PDB file of C-alpha atoms in Angstrom:
ATOM      1  CA  ALA W  12     -18.098  18.854 -12.073  1.00 75.00           C
ATOM      2  CA  GLN W  13     -15.626  16.369 -10.671  1.00 86.00           C
ATOM      3  CA  ARG W  14     -16.650  14.075  -7.848  1.00 92.00           C
ATOM      4  CA  VAL W  15     -14.851  11.451  -5.788  1.00 96.00           C
ATOM      5  CA  THR W  16     -16.779   8.761  -3.943  1.00 96.00           C
ATOM      6  CA  GLN W  17     -15.403   6.499  -1.242  1.00 96.00           C
ATOM      7  CA  PRO W  18     -18.320   4.277  -0.264  1.00 95.00           C
ATOM      8  CA  GLU W  19     -16.836   2.850   2.934  1.00 95.00           C
ATOM      9  CA  LYS W  20     -16.312   5.178   5.886  1.00 95.00           C
ATOM     10  CA  LEU W  21     -14.882   2.376   8.031  1.00 96.00           C
ATOM     11  CA  LEU W  22     -13.014  -0.778   7.087  1.00 97.00           C
ATOM     12  CA  SER W  23     -11.631  -3.314   9.515  1.00 97.00           C
ATOM     13  CA  VAL W  24      -9.453  -6.320   8.626  1.00 97.00           C
ATOM     14  CA  PHE W  25      -7.144  -8.699  10.438  1.00 97.00           C
ATOM     15  CA  LYS W  26      -3.383  -8.565  10.071  1.00 97.00           C
ATOM     16  CA  GLY W  27      -2.256 -10.548   7.044  1.00 97.00           C
ATOM     17  CA  ALA W  28      -5.620 -10.304   5.283  1.00 98.00           C
ATOM     18  CA  PRO W  29      -6.010  -8.588   1.910  1.00 97.00           C
ATOM     19  CA  VAL W  30      -7.457  -5.118   1.900  1.00 97.00           C
ATOM     20  CA  GLU W  31      -9.198  -3.081  -0.789  1.00 97.00           C
ATOM     21  CA  LEU W  32     -10.291   0.520  -0.333  1.00 98.00           C
ATOM     22  CA  LYS W  33     -12.745   1.588  -2.992  1.00 97.00           C
ATOM     23  CA  CYS W  34     -12.711   4.843  -4.914  1.00 97.00           C
ATOM     24  CA  ASN W  35     -14.951   5.873  -7.785  1.00 97.00           C
ATOM     25  CA  TYR W  36     -14.786   9.144  -9.634  1.00 96.00           C
ATOM     26  CA  SER W  37     -16.782  11.285 -12.002  1.00 95.00           C
ATOM     27  CA  TYR W  38     -14.936  13.586 -14.383  1.00 92.00           C
ATOM     28  CA  SER W  39     -15.467  14.534 -18.003  1.00 88.00           C
ATOM     29  CA  GLY W  40     -11.784  14.965 -18.855  1.00 85.00           C
ATOM     30  CA  SER W  41      -8.649  12.921 -18.282  1.00 84.00           C
ATOM     31  CA  PRO W  42      -8.231  12.638 -14.501  1.00 86.00           C
ATOM     32  CA  GLU W  43      -5.135  12.623 -12.370  1.00 92.00           C
ATOM     33  CA  LEU W  44      -5.821  10.374  -9.382  1.00 94.00           C
ATOM     34  CA  PHE W  45      -4.108  10.072  -6.036  1.00 95.00           C
ATOM     35  CA  TRP W  46      -4.305   8.284  -2.718  1.00 96.00           C
ATOM     36  CA  TYR W  47      -3.349  10.282   0.365  1.00 97.00           C
ATOM     37  CA  VAL W  48      -2.945   8.862   3.869  1.00 97.00           C
ATOM     38  CA  GLN W  49      -3.168  10.396   7.331  1.00 95.00           C
ATOM     39  CA  TYR W  50      -1.535   8.369  10.094  1.00 95.00           C
ATOM     40  CA  SER W  51      -2.336   9.203  13.708  1.00 92.00           C
ATOM     41  CA  ARG W  52      -0.721  12.516  14.750  1.00 89.00           C
ATOM     42  CA  GLN W  53       0.920  12.990  11.340  1.00 92.00           C
ATOM     43  CA  ARG W  54       0.248  15.254   8.394  1.00 93.00           C
ATOM     44  CA  LEU W  55      -1.662  14.174   5.345  1.00 94.00           C
ATOM     45  CA  GLN W  56       0.797  12.793   2.839  1.00 94.00           C
ATOM     46  CA  LEU W  57       0.799  11.292  -0.604  1.00 94.00           C
ATOM     47  CA  LEU W  58       0.678   7.496  -0.703  1.00 95.00           C
ATOM     48  CA  LEU W  59       0.667   7.034  -4.446  1.00 92.00           C
ATOM     49  CA  ARG W  60      -0.557   8.511  -7.733  1.00 91.00           C
ATOM     50  CA  HIS W  61      -1.745   6.693 -10.796  1.00 87.00           C
ATOM     51  CA  ILE W  62       0.708   8.390 -13.139  1.00 79.00           C
ATOM     52  CA  SER W  63       3.625   6.743 -11.326  1.00 79.00           C
ATOM     53  CA  ARG W  64       2.228   3.193 -11.502  1.00 75.00           C
ATOM     54  CA  GLU W  65       4.296   2.330  -8.424  1.00 79.00           C
ATOM     55  CA  SER W  66       3.841   0.265  -5.273  1.00 81.00           C
ATOM     56  CA  ILE W  67       4.290   2.124  -2.004  1.00 86.00           C
ATOM     57  CA  LYS W  68       4.376   0.230   1.326  1.00 91.00           C
ATOM     58  CA  GLY W  69       2.917  -2.730  -0.553  1.00 92.00           C
ATOM     59  CA  PHE W  70      -0.096  -0.754  -1.807  1.00 94.00           C
ATOM     60  CA  THR W  71      -1.074  -0.541  -5.459  1.00 94.00           C
ATOM     61  CA  ALA W  72      -3.896   1.187  -7.287  1.00 94.00           C
ATOM     62  CA  ASP W  73      -5.003   0.740 -10.867  1.00 87.00           C
ATOM     63  CA  LEU W  74      -6.970   3.285 -12.817  1.00 89.00           C
ATOM     64  CA  ASN W  75      -9.946   1.659 -14.527  1.00 91.00           C
ATOM     65  CA  LYS W  76     -11.402   4.238 -16.877  1.00 89.00           C
ATOM     66  CA  GLY W  77     -14.235   1.954 -17.960  1.00 91.00           C
ATOM     67  CA  GLU W  78     -15.483   1.579 -14.389  1.00 92.00           C
ATOM     68  CA  THR W  79     -14.223   5.045 -13.357  1.00 94.00           C
ATOM     69  CA  SER W  80     -12.484   3.507 -10.373  1.00 95.00           C
ATOM     70  CA  PHE W  81      -9.122   3.785  -8.646  1.00 95.00           C
ATOM     71  CA  HIS W  82      -9.274   1.200  -5.869  1.00 96.00           C
ATOM     72  CA  LEU W  83      -6.371   0.852  -3.433  1.00 96.00           C
ATOM     73  CA  LYS W  84      -5.190  -2.674  -2.690  1.00 96.00           C
ATOM     74  CA  LYS W  85      -2.710  -4.480  -0.490  1.00 96.00           C
ATOM     75  CA  PRO W  86      -2.390  -8.278  -0.398  1.00 96.00           C
ATOM     76  CA  PHE W  87      -1.323  -8.577   3.258  1.00 97.00           C
ATOM     77  CA  ALA W  88      -2.374  -5.813   5.655  1.00 97.00           C
ATOM     78  CA  GLN W  89      -0.117  -4.788   8.529  1.00 97.00           C
ATOM     79  CA  GLU W  90      -1.066  -3.112  11.815  1.00 97.00           C
ATOM     80  CA  GLU W  91       0.920  -0.027  10.830  1.00 97.00           C
ATOM     81  CA  ASP W  92      -1.431   0.429   7.854  1.00 97.00           C
ATOM     82  CA  SER W  93      -4.149   1.605  10.243  1.00 98.00           C
ATOM     83  CA  ALA W  94      -4.899   5.166   9.141  1.00 97.00           C
ATOM     84  CA  MET W  95      -7.322   7.425   7.301  1.00 96.00           C
ATOM     85  CA  TYR W  96      -7.129   7.073   3.522  1.00 97.00           C
ATOM     86  CA  TYR W  97      -8.351   9.654   1.033  1.00 97.00           C
ATOM     87  CA  CYS W  98      -8.798   9.289  -2.689  1.00 97.00           C
ATOM     88  CA  ALA W  99      -8.294  12.525  -4.626  1.00 96.00           C
ATOM     89  CA  LEU W 100      -8.793  13.761  -8.173  1.00 95.00           C
ATOM     90  CA  SER W 101      -7.064  16.656  -9.880  1.00 93.00           C
ATOM     91  CA  GLY W 102      -8.930  17.976 -12.898  1.00 85.00           C
ATOM     92  CA  GLY W 103      -6.402  20.687 -13.636  1.00 83.00           C
ATOM     93  CA  ASP W 104      -5.830  23.475 -11.153  1.00 91.00           C
ATOM     94  CA  ASP W 105      -7.791  22.145  -8.197  1.00 91.00           C
ATOM     95  CA  MET W 106      -7.818  18.878  -6.268  1.00 93.00           C
ATOM     96  CA  ARG W 107     -10.963  17.336  -4.801  1.00 95.00           C
ATOM     97  CA  PHE W 108     -11.086  14.638  -2.158  1.00 96.00           C
ATOM     98  CA  GLY W 109     -13.445  11.855  -1.215  1.00 95.00           C
ATOM     99  CA  ALA W 110     -14.955  11.443   2.236  1.00 94.00           C
ATOM    100  CA  GLY W 111     -12.185   9.107   3.339  1.00 95.00           C
ATOM    101  CA  THR W 112     -12.016   5.545   4.662  1.00 96.00           C
ATOM    102  CA  ARG W 113     -10.675   4.768   8.115  1.00 96.00           C
ATOM    103  CA  LEU W 114      -8.793   1.492   7.939  1.00 98.00           C
ATOM    104  CA  THR W 115      -8.197  -0.493  11.107  1.00 98.00           C
ATOM    105  CA  VAL W 116      -5.929  -3.526  10.985  1.00 98.00           C
ATOM    106  CA  LYS W 117      -6.489  -5.788  13.969  1.00 97.00           C
ATOM    107  CA  PRO W 118      -3.756  -8.046  15.384  1.00 95.00           C
TER     108      PRO W 118
ATOM    109  CA  ASN I   2      13.159  22.844   5.317  1.00 68.00           C
ATOM    110  CA  ALA I   3       9.871  23.933   6.929  1.00 82.00           C
ATOM    111  CA  GLY I   4       7.513  23.064   4.030  1.00 95.00           C
ATOM    112  CA  VAL I   5       3.969  24.321   4.708  1.00 97.00           C
ATOM    113  CA  THR I   6       3.476  26.127   8.021  1.00 96.00           C
ATOM    114  CA  GLN I   7       0.083  26.936   9.515  1.00 97.00           C
ATOM    115  CA  THR I   8      -0.692  29.103  12.519  1.00 96.00           C
ATOM    116  CA  PRO I   9      -2.336  28.922  14.961  1.00 96.00           C
ATOM    117  CA  LYS I  10      -2.682  25.208  15.755  1.00 96.00           C
ATOM    118  CA  PHE I  11      -5.772  25.703  17.907  1.00 96.00           C
ATOM    119  CA  ARG I  12      -8.248  28.535  18.313  1.00 96.00           C
ATOM    120  CA  ILE I  13     -11.586  29.081  19.996  1.00 96.00           C
ATOM    121  CA  LEU I  14     -13.780  31.862  18.631  1.00 96.00           C
ATOM    122  CA  LYS I  15     -17.044  33.335  19.757  1.00 96.00           C
ATOM    123  CA  ILE I  16     -19.889  33.617  17.262  1.00 97.00           C
ATOM    124  CA  GLY I  17     -19.469  36.757  15.170  1.00 96.00           C
ATOM    125  CA  GLN I  18     -15.741  37.181  15.793  1.00 97.00           C
ATOM    126  CA  SER I  19     -13.234  37.386  12.970  1.00 96.00           C
ATOM    127  CA  MET I  20      -9.867  35.777  12.512  1.00 96.00           C
ATOM    128  CA  THR I  21      -7.217  34.969   9.961  1.00 97.00           C
ATOM    129  CA  LEU I  22      -5.615  31.559   9.582  1.00 98.00           C
ATOM    130  CA  GLN I  23      -2.065  31.943   8.362  1.00 97.00           C
ATOM    131  CA  CYS I  24      -0.352  29.696   5.834  1.00 98.00           C
ATOM    132  CA  THR I  25       3.128  30.059   4.410  1.00 97.00           C
ATOM    133  CA  GLN I  26       5.295  27.774   2.299  1.00 97.00           C
ATOM    134  CA  ASP I  27       8.989  27.936   1.506  1.00 95.00           C
ATOM    135  CA  MET I  28       9.067  25.617  -1.519  1.00 95.00           C
ATOM    136  CA  ASN I  29       8.331  28.309  -4.128  1.00 94.00           C
ATOM    137  CA  HIS I  30       5.091  26.542  -5.038  1.00 95.00           C
ATOM    138  CA  ASN I  31       2.707  28.380  -7.308  1.00 95.00           C
ATOM    139  CA  TYR I  32      -0.423  26.496  -6.263  1.00 97.00           C
ATOM    140  CA  MET I  33      -1.911  26.808  -2.774  1.00 97.00           C
ATOM    141  CA  TYR I  34      -5.133  25.452  -1.284  1.00 98.00           C
ATOM    142  CA  TRP I  35      -7.358  25.667   1.769  1.00 98.00           C
ATOM    143  CA  TYR I  36      -9.425  22.689   2.862  1.00 98.00           C
ATOM    144  CA  ARG I  37     -11.690  21.994   5.796  1.00 97.00           C
ATOM    145  CA  GLN I  38     -11.950  18.510   7.266  1.00 95.00           C
ATOM    146  CA  ASP I  39     -15.161  17.428   8.937  1.00 91.00           C
ATOM    147  CA  PRO I  40     -15.822  13.928  10.325  1.00 82.00           C
ATOM    148  CA  GLY I  41     -17.418  11.709   7.707  1.00 81.00           C
ATOM    149  CA  MET I  42     -17.223  14.440   5.079  1.00 85.00           C
ATOM    150  CA  GLY I  43     -13.600  14.242   4.061  1.00 90.00           C
ATOM    151  CA  LEU I  44     -11.730  17.313   2.873  1.00 95.00           C
ATOM    152  CA  LYS I  45     -13.699  20.049   1.200  1.00 96.00           C
ATOM    153  CA  LEU I  46     -11.921  22.657  -0.915  1.00 96.00           C
ATOM    154  CA  ILE I  47     -12.596  26.201   0.268  1.00 97.00           C
ATOM    155  CA  TYR I  48     -10.374  28.361  -1.965  1.00 98.00           C
ATOM    156  CA  TYR I  49      -7.285  27.899  -4.046  1.00 97.00           C
ATOM    157  CA  SER I  50      -4.703  30.029  -5.816  1.00 97.00           C
ATOM    158  CA  VAL I  51      -2.548  29.323  -8.874  1.00 96.00           C
ATOM    159  CA  GLY I  52      -0.177  32.203  -8.235  1.00 95.00           C
ATOM    160  CA  ALA I  53       0.262  35.583  -6.584  1.00 94.00           C
ATOM    161  CA  GLY I  54      -2.739  37.798  -7.227  1.00 94.00           C
ATOM    162  CA  ILE I  55      -4.968  34.935  -8.449  1.00 96.00           C
ATOM    163  CA  THR I  56      -7.554  33.160  -6.310  1.00 97.00           C
ATOM    164  CA  ASP I  57     -10.566  31.012  -7.084  1.00 96.00           C
ATOM    165  CA  LYS I  58     -13.493  29.488  -5.200  1.00 96.00           C
ATOM    166  CA  GLY I  59     -13.631  25.832  -4.329  1.00 95.00           C
ATOM    167  CA  GLU I  60     -16.564  23.727  -3.165  1.00 94.00           C
ATOM    168  CA  VAL I  61     -17.433  25.572   0.067  1.00 96.00           C
ATOM    169  CA  PRO I  62     -16.272  29.235  -0.145  1.00 97.00           C
ATOM    170  CA  ASN I  63     -19.166  30.897   1.684  1.00 96.00           C
ATOM    171  CA  GLY I  64     -18.120  32.639   4.895  1.00 96.00           C
ATOM    172  CA  TYR I  65     -14.450  32.784   3.923  1.00 97.00           C
ATOM    173  CA  ASN I  66     -12.103  35.099   2.056  1.00 97.00           C
ATOM    174  CA  VAL I  67      -8.546  34.719   0.830  1.00 97.00           C
ATOM    175  CA  SER I  68      -5.781  36.799  -0.642  1.00 96.00           C
ATOM    176  CA  ARG I  69      -2.469  35.943  -2.299  1.00 97.00           C
ATOM    177  CA  SER I  70      -0.160  38.921  -2.351  1.00 96.00           C
ATOM    178  CA  THR I  71       3.030  36.829  -2.374  1.00 96.00           C
ATOM    179  CA  THR I  72       4.025  33.384  -3.608  1.00 96.00           C
ATOM    180  CA  GLU I  73       4.746  32.267  -0.033  1.00 97.00           C
ATOM    181  CA  ASP I  74       1.598  33.323   1.851  1.00 97.00           C
ATOM    182  CA  PHE I  75      -2.060  32.370   1.490  1.00 98.00           C
ATOM    183  CA  PRO I  76      -4.099  33.538   4.498  1.00 98.00           C
ATOM    184  CA  LEU I  77      -7.717  32.478   5.046  1.00 98.00           C
ATOM    185  CA  ARG I  78     -10.053  34.986   6.642  1.00 97.00           C
ATOM    186  CA  LEU I  79     -13.256  34.266   8.560  1.00 95.00           C
ATOM    187  CA  GLU I  80     -15.234  37.490   8.855  1.00 89.00           C
ATOM    188  CA  LEU I  81     -18.225  36.537  11.035  1.00 94.00           C
ATOM    189  CA  ALA I  82     -17.550  33.196  12.642  1.00 95.00           C
ATOM    190  CA  ALA I  83     -20.451  30.754  12.871  1.00 96.00           C
ATOM    191  CA  PRO I  84     -20.714  27.364  14.641  1.00 95.00           C
ATOM    192  CA  SER I  85     -20.869  25.689  11.213  1.00 95.00           C
ATOM    193  CA  GLN I  86     -17.259  26.784  10.686  1.00 96.00           C
ATOM    194  CA  THR I  87     -16.046  24.605  13.544  1.00 96.00           C
ATOM    195  CA  SER I  88     -13.634  22.317  11.750  1.00 97.00           C
ATOM    196  CA  VAL I  89     -10.018  21.394  11.142  1.00 96.00           C
ATOM    197  CA  TYR I  90      -8.482  23.547   8.440  1.00 98.00           C
ATOM    198  CA  PHE I  91      -5.614  22.413   6.251  1.00 97.00           C
ATOM    199  CA  CYS I  92      -3.457  24.469   3.967  1.00 98.00           C
ATOM    200  CA  ALA I  93      -1.600  22.719   1.153  1.00 98.00           C
ATOM    201  CA  SER I  94       0.644  23.625  -1.747  1.00 97.00           C
ATOM    202  CA  ARG I  95       2.077  22.060  -4.873  1.00 96.00           C
ATOM    203  CA  LEU I  96       4.469  23.055  -7.618  1.00 93.00           C
ATOM    204  CA  GLY I  97       1.971  22.850 -10.471  1.00 88.00           C
ATOM    205  CA  GLN I  98      -1.306  21.378 -11.610  1.00 86.00           C
ATOM    206  CA  GLY I  99      -2.313  17.927 -12.783  1.00 83.00           C
ATOM    207  CA  ASN I 100      -0.257  15.090 -11.350  1.00 83.00           C
ATOM    208  CA  GLU I 101       1.828  17.227  -8.990  1.00 89.00           C
ATOM    209  CA  LYS I 102       1.334  16.109  -5.392  1.00 91.00           C
ATOM    210  CA  LEU I 103       0.112  18.237  -2.500  1.00 95.00           C
ATOM    211  CA  PHE I 104       2.213  19.091   0.542  1.00 96.00           C
ATOM    212  CA  PHE I 105       0.081  19.691   3.630  1.00 97.00           C
ATOM    213  CA  GLY I 106       0.412  21.824   6.714  1.00 97.00           C
ATOM    214  CA  SER I 107      -0.247  20.377  10.168  1.00 96.00           C
ATOM    215  CA  GLY I 108      -3.734  21.879  10.427  1.00 96.00           C
ATOM    216  CA  THR I 109      -5.628  24.393  12.547  1.00 96.00           C
ATOM    217  CA  GLN I 110      -8.346  23.130  14.861  1.00 96.00           C
ATOM    218  CA  LEU I 111     -11.006  25.843  15.118  1.00 96.00           C
ATOM    219  CA  SER I 112     -14.009  25.851  17.429  1.00 96.00           C
ATOM    220  CA  VAL I 113     -16.728  28.485  17.174  1.00 96.00           C
ATOM    221  CA  LEU I 114     -18.874  28.668  20.301  1.00 94.00           C
TER     222      LEU I 114
END
């Protein structure tokens, strides 16, 4: 069965500091991995997916199959990055989510 | 373009009551999902559907039922509401499987007292 683990429920950094949100997964096949974000009073939305290998709002994530990880990184955090972040894995038809990490960026 | 629409936005139920959470999408997506969001637990998949007439259980299906008679609609039914079903419920859809992204509704906040 597929499983997504986000070990940090809360993460707090100062503006301008680097940030890394951890995500580990367990899946026997070839996974499709995503990061979704939920800003205050907004809908959950896609931030990025590993297949695209893109940078969105300064965030990047690299799939490391050896370590079964898909950590989300940003070199310089901004206050507007404060939100709830979810790592997700699609093993075919369904999509499973981790427990989420609430990121707070302090001024 | 409405996207994914959920109704109602808020609801309070008494223990043992029944209700249906409505979800409709206008993007002609084949795949639709129901999740519940609990603090510290993330989103848990309740049921999903890969097309009209096809539904499948997710991680936490007990206490819920779904149907998919049309491509657009995917209602979630609670037959005998229990306090453990107090949660925020999200409906989502996507065009296909694999690396296709989810589009989410705005959520339904349900309290069972």
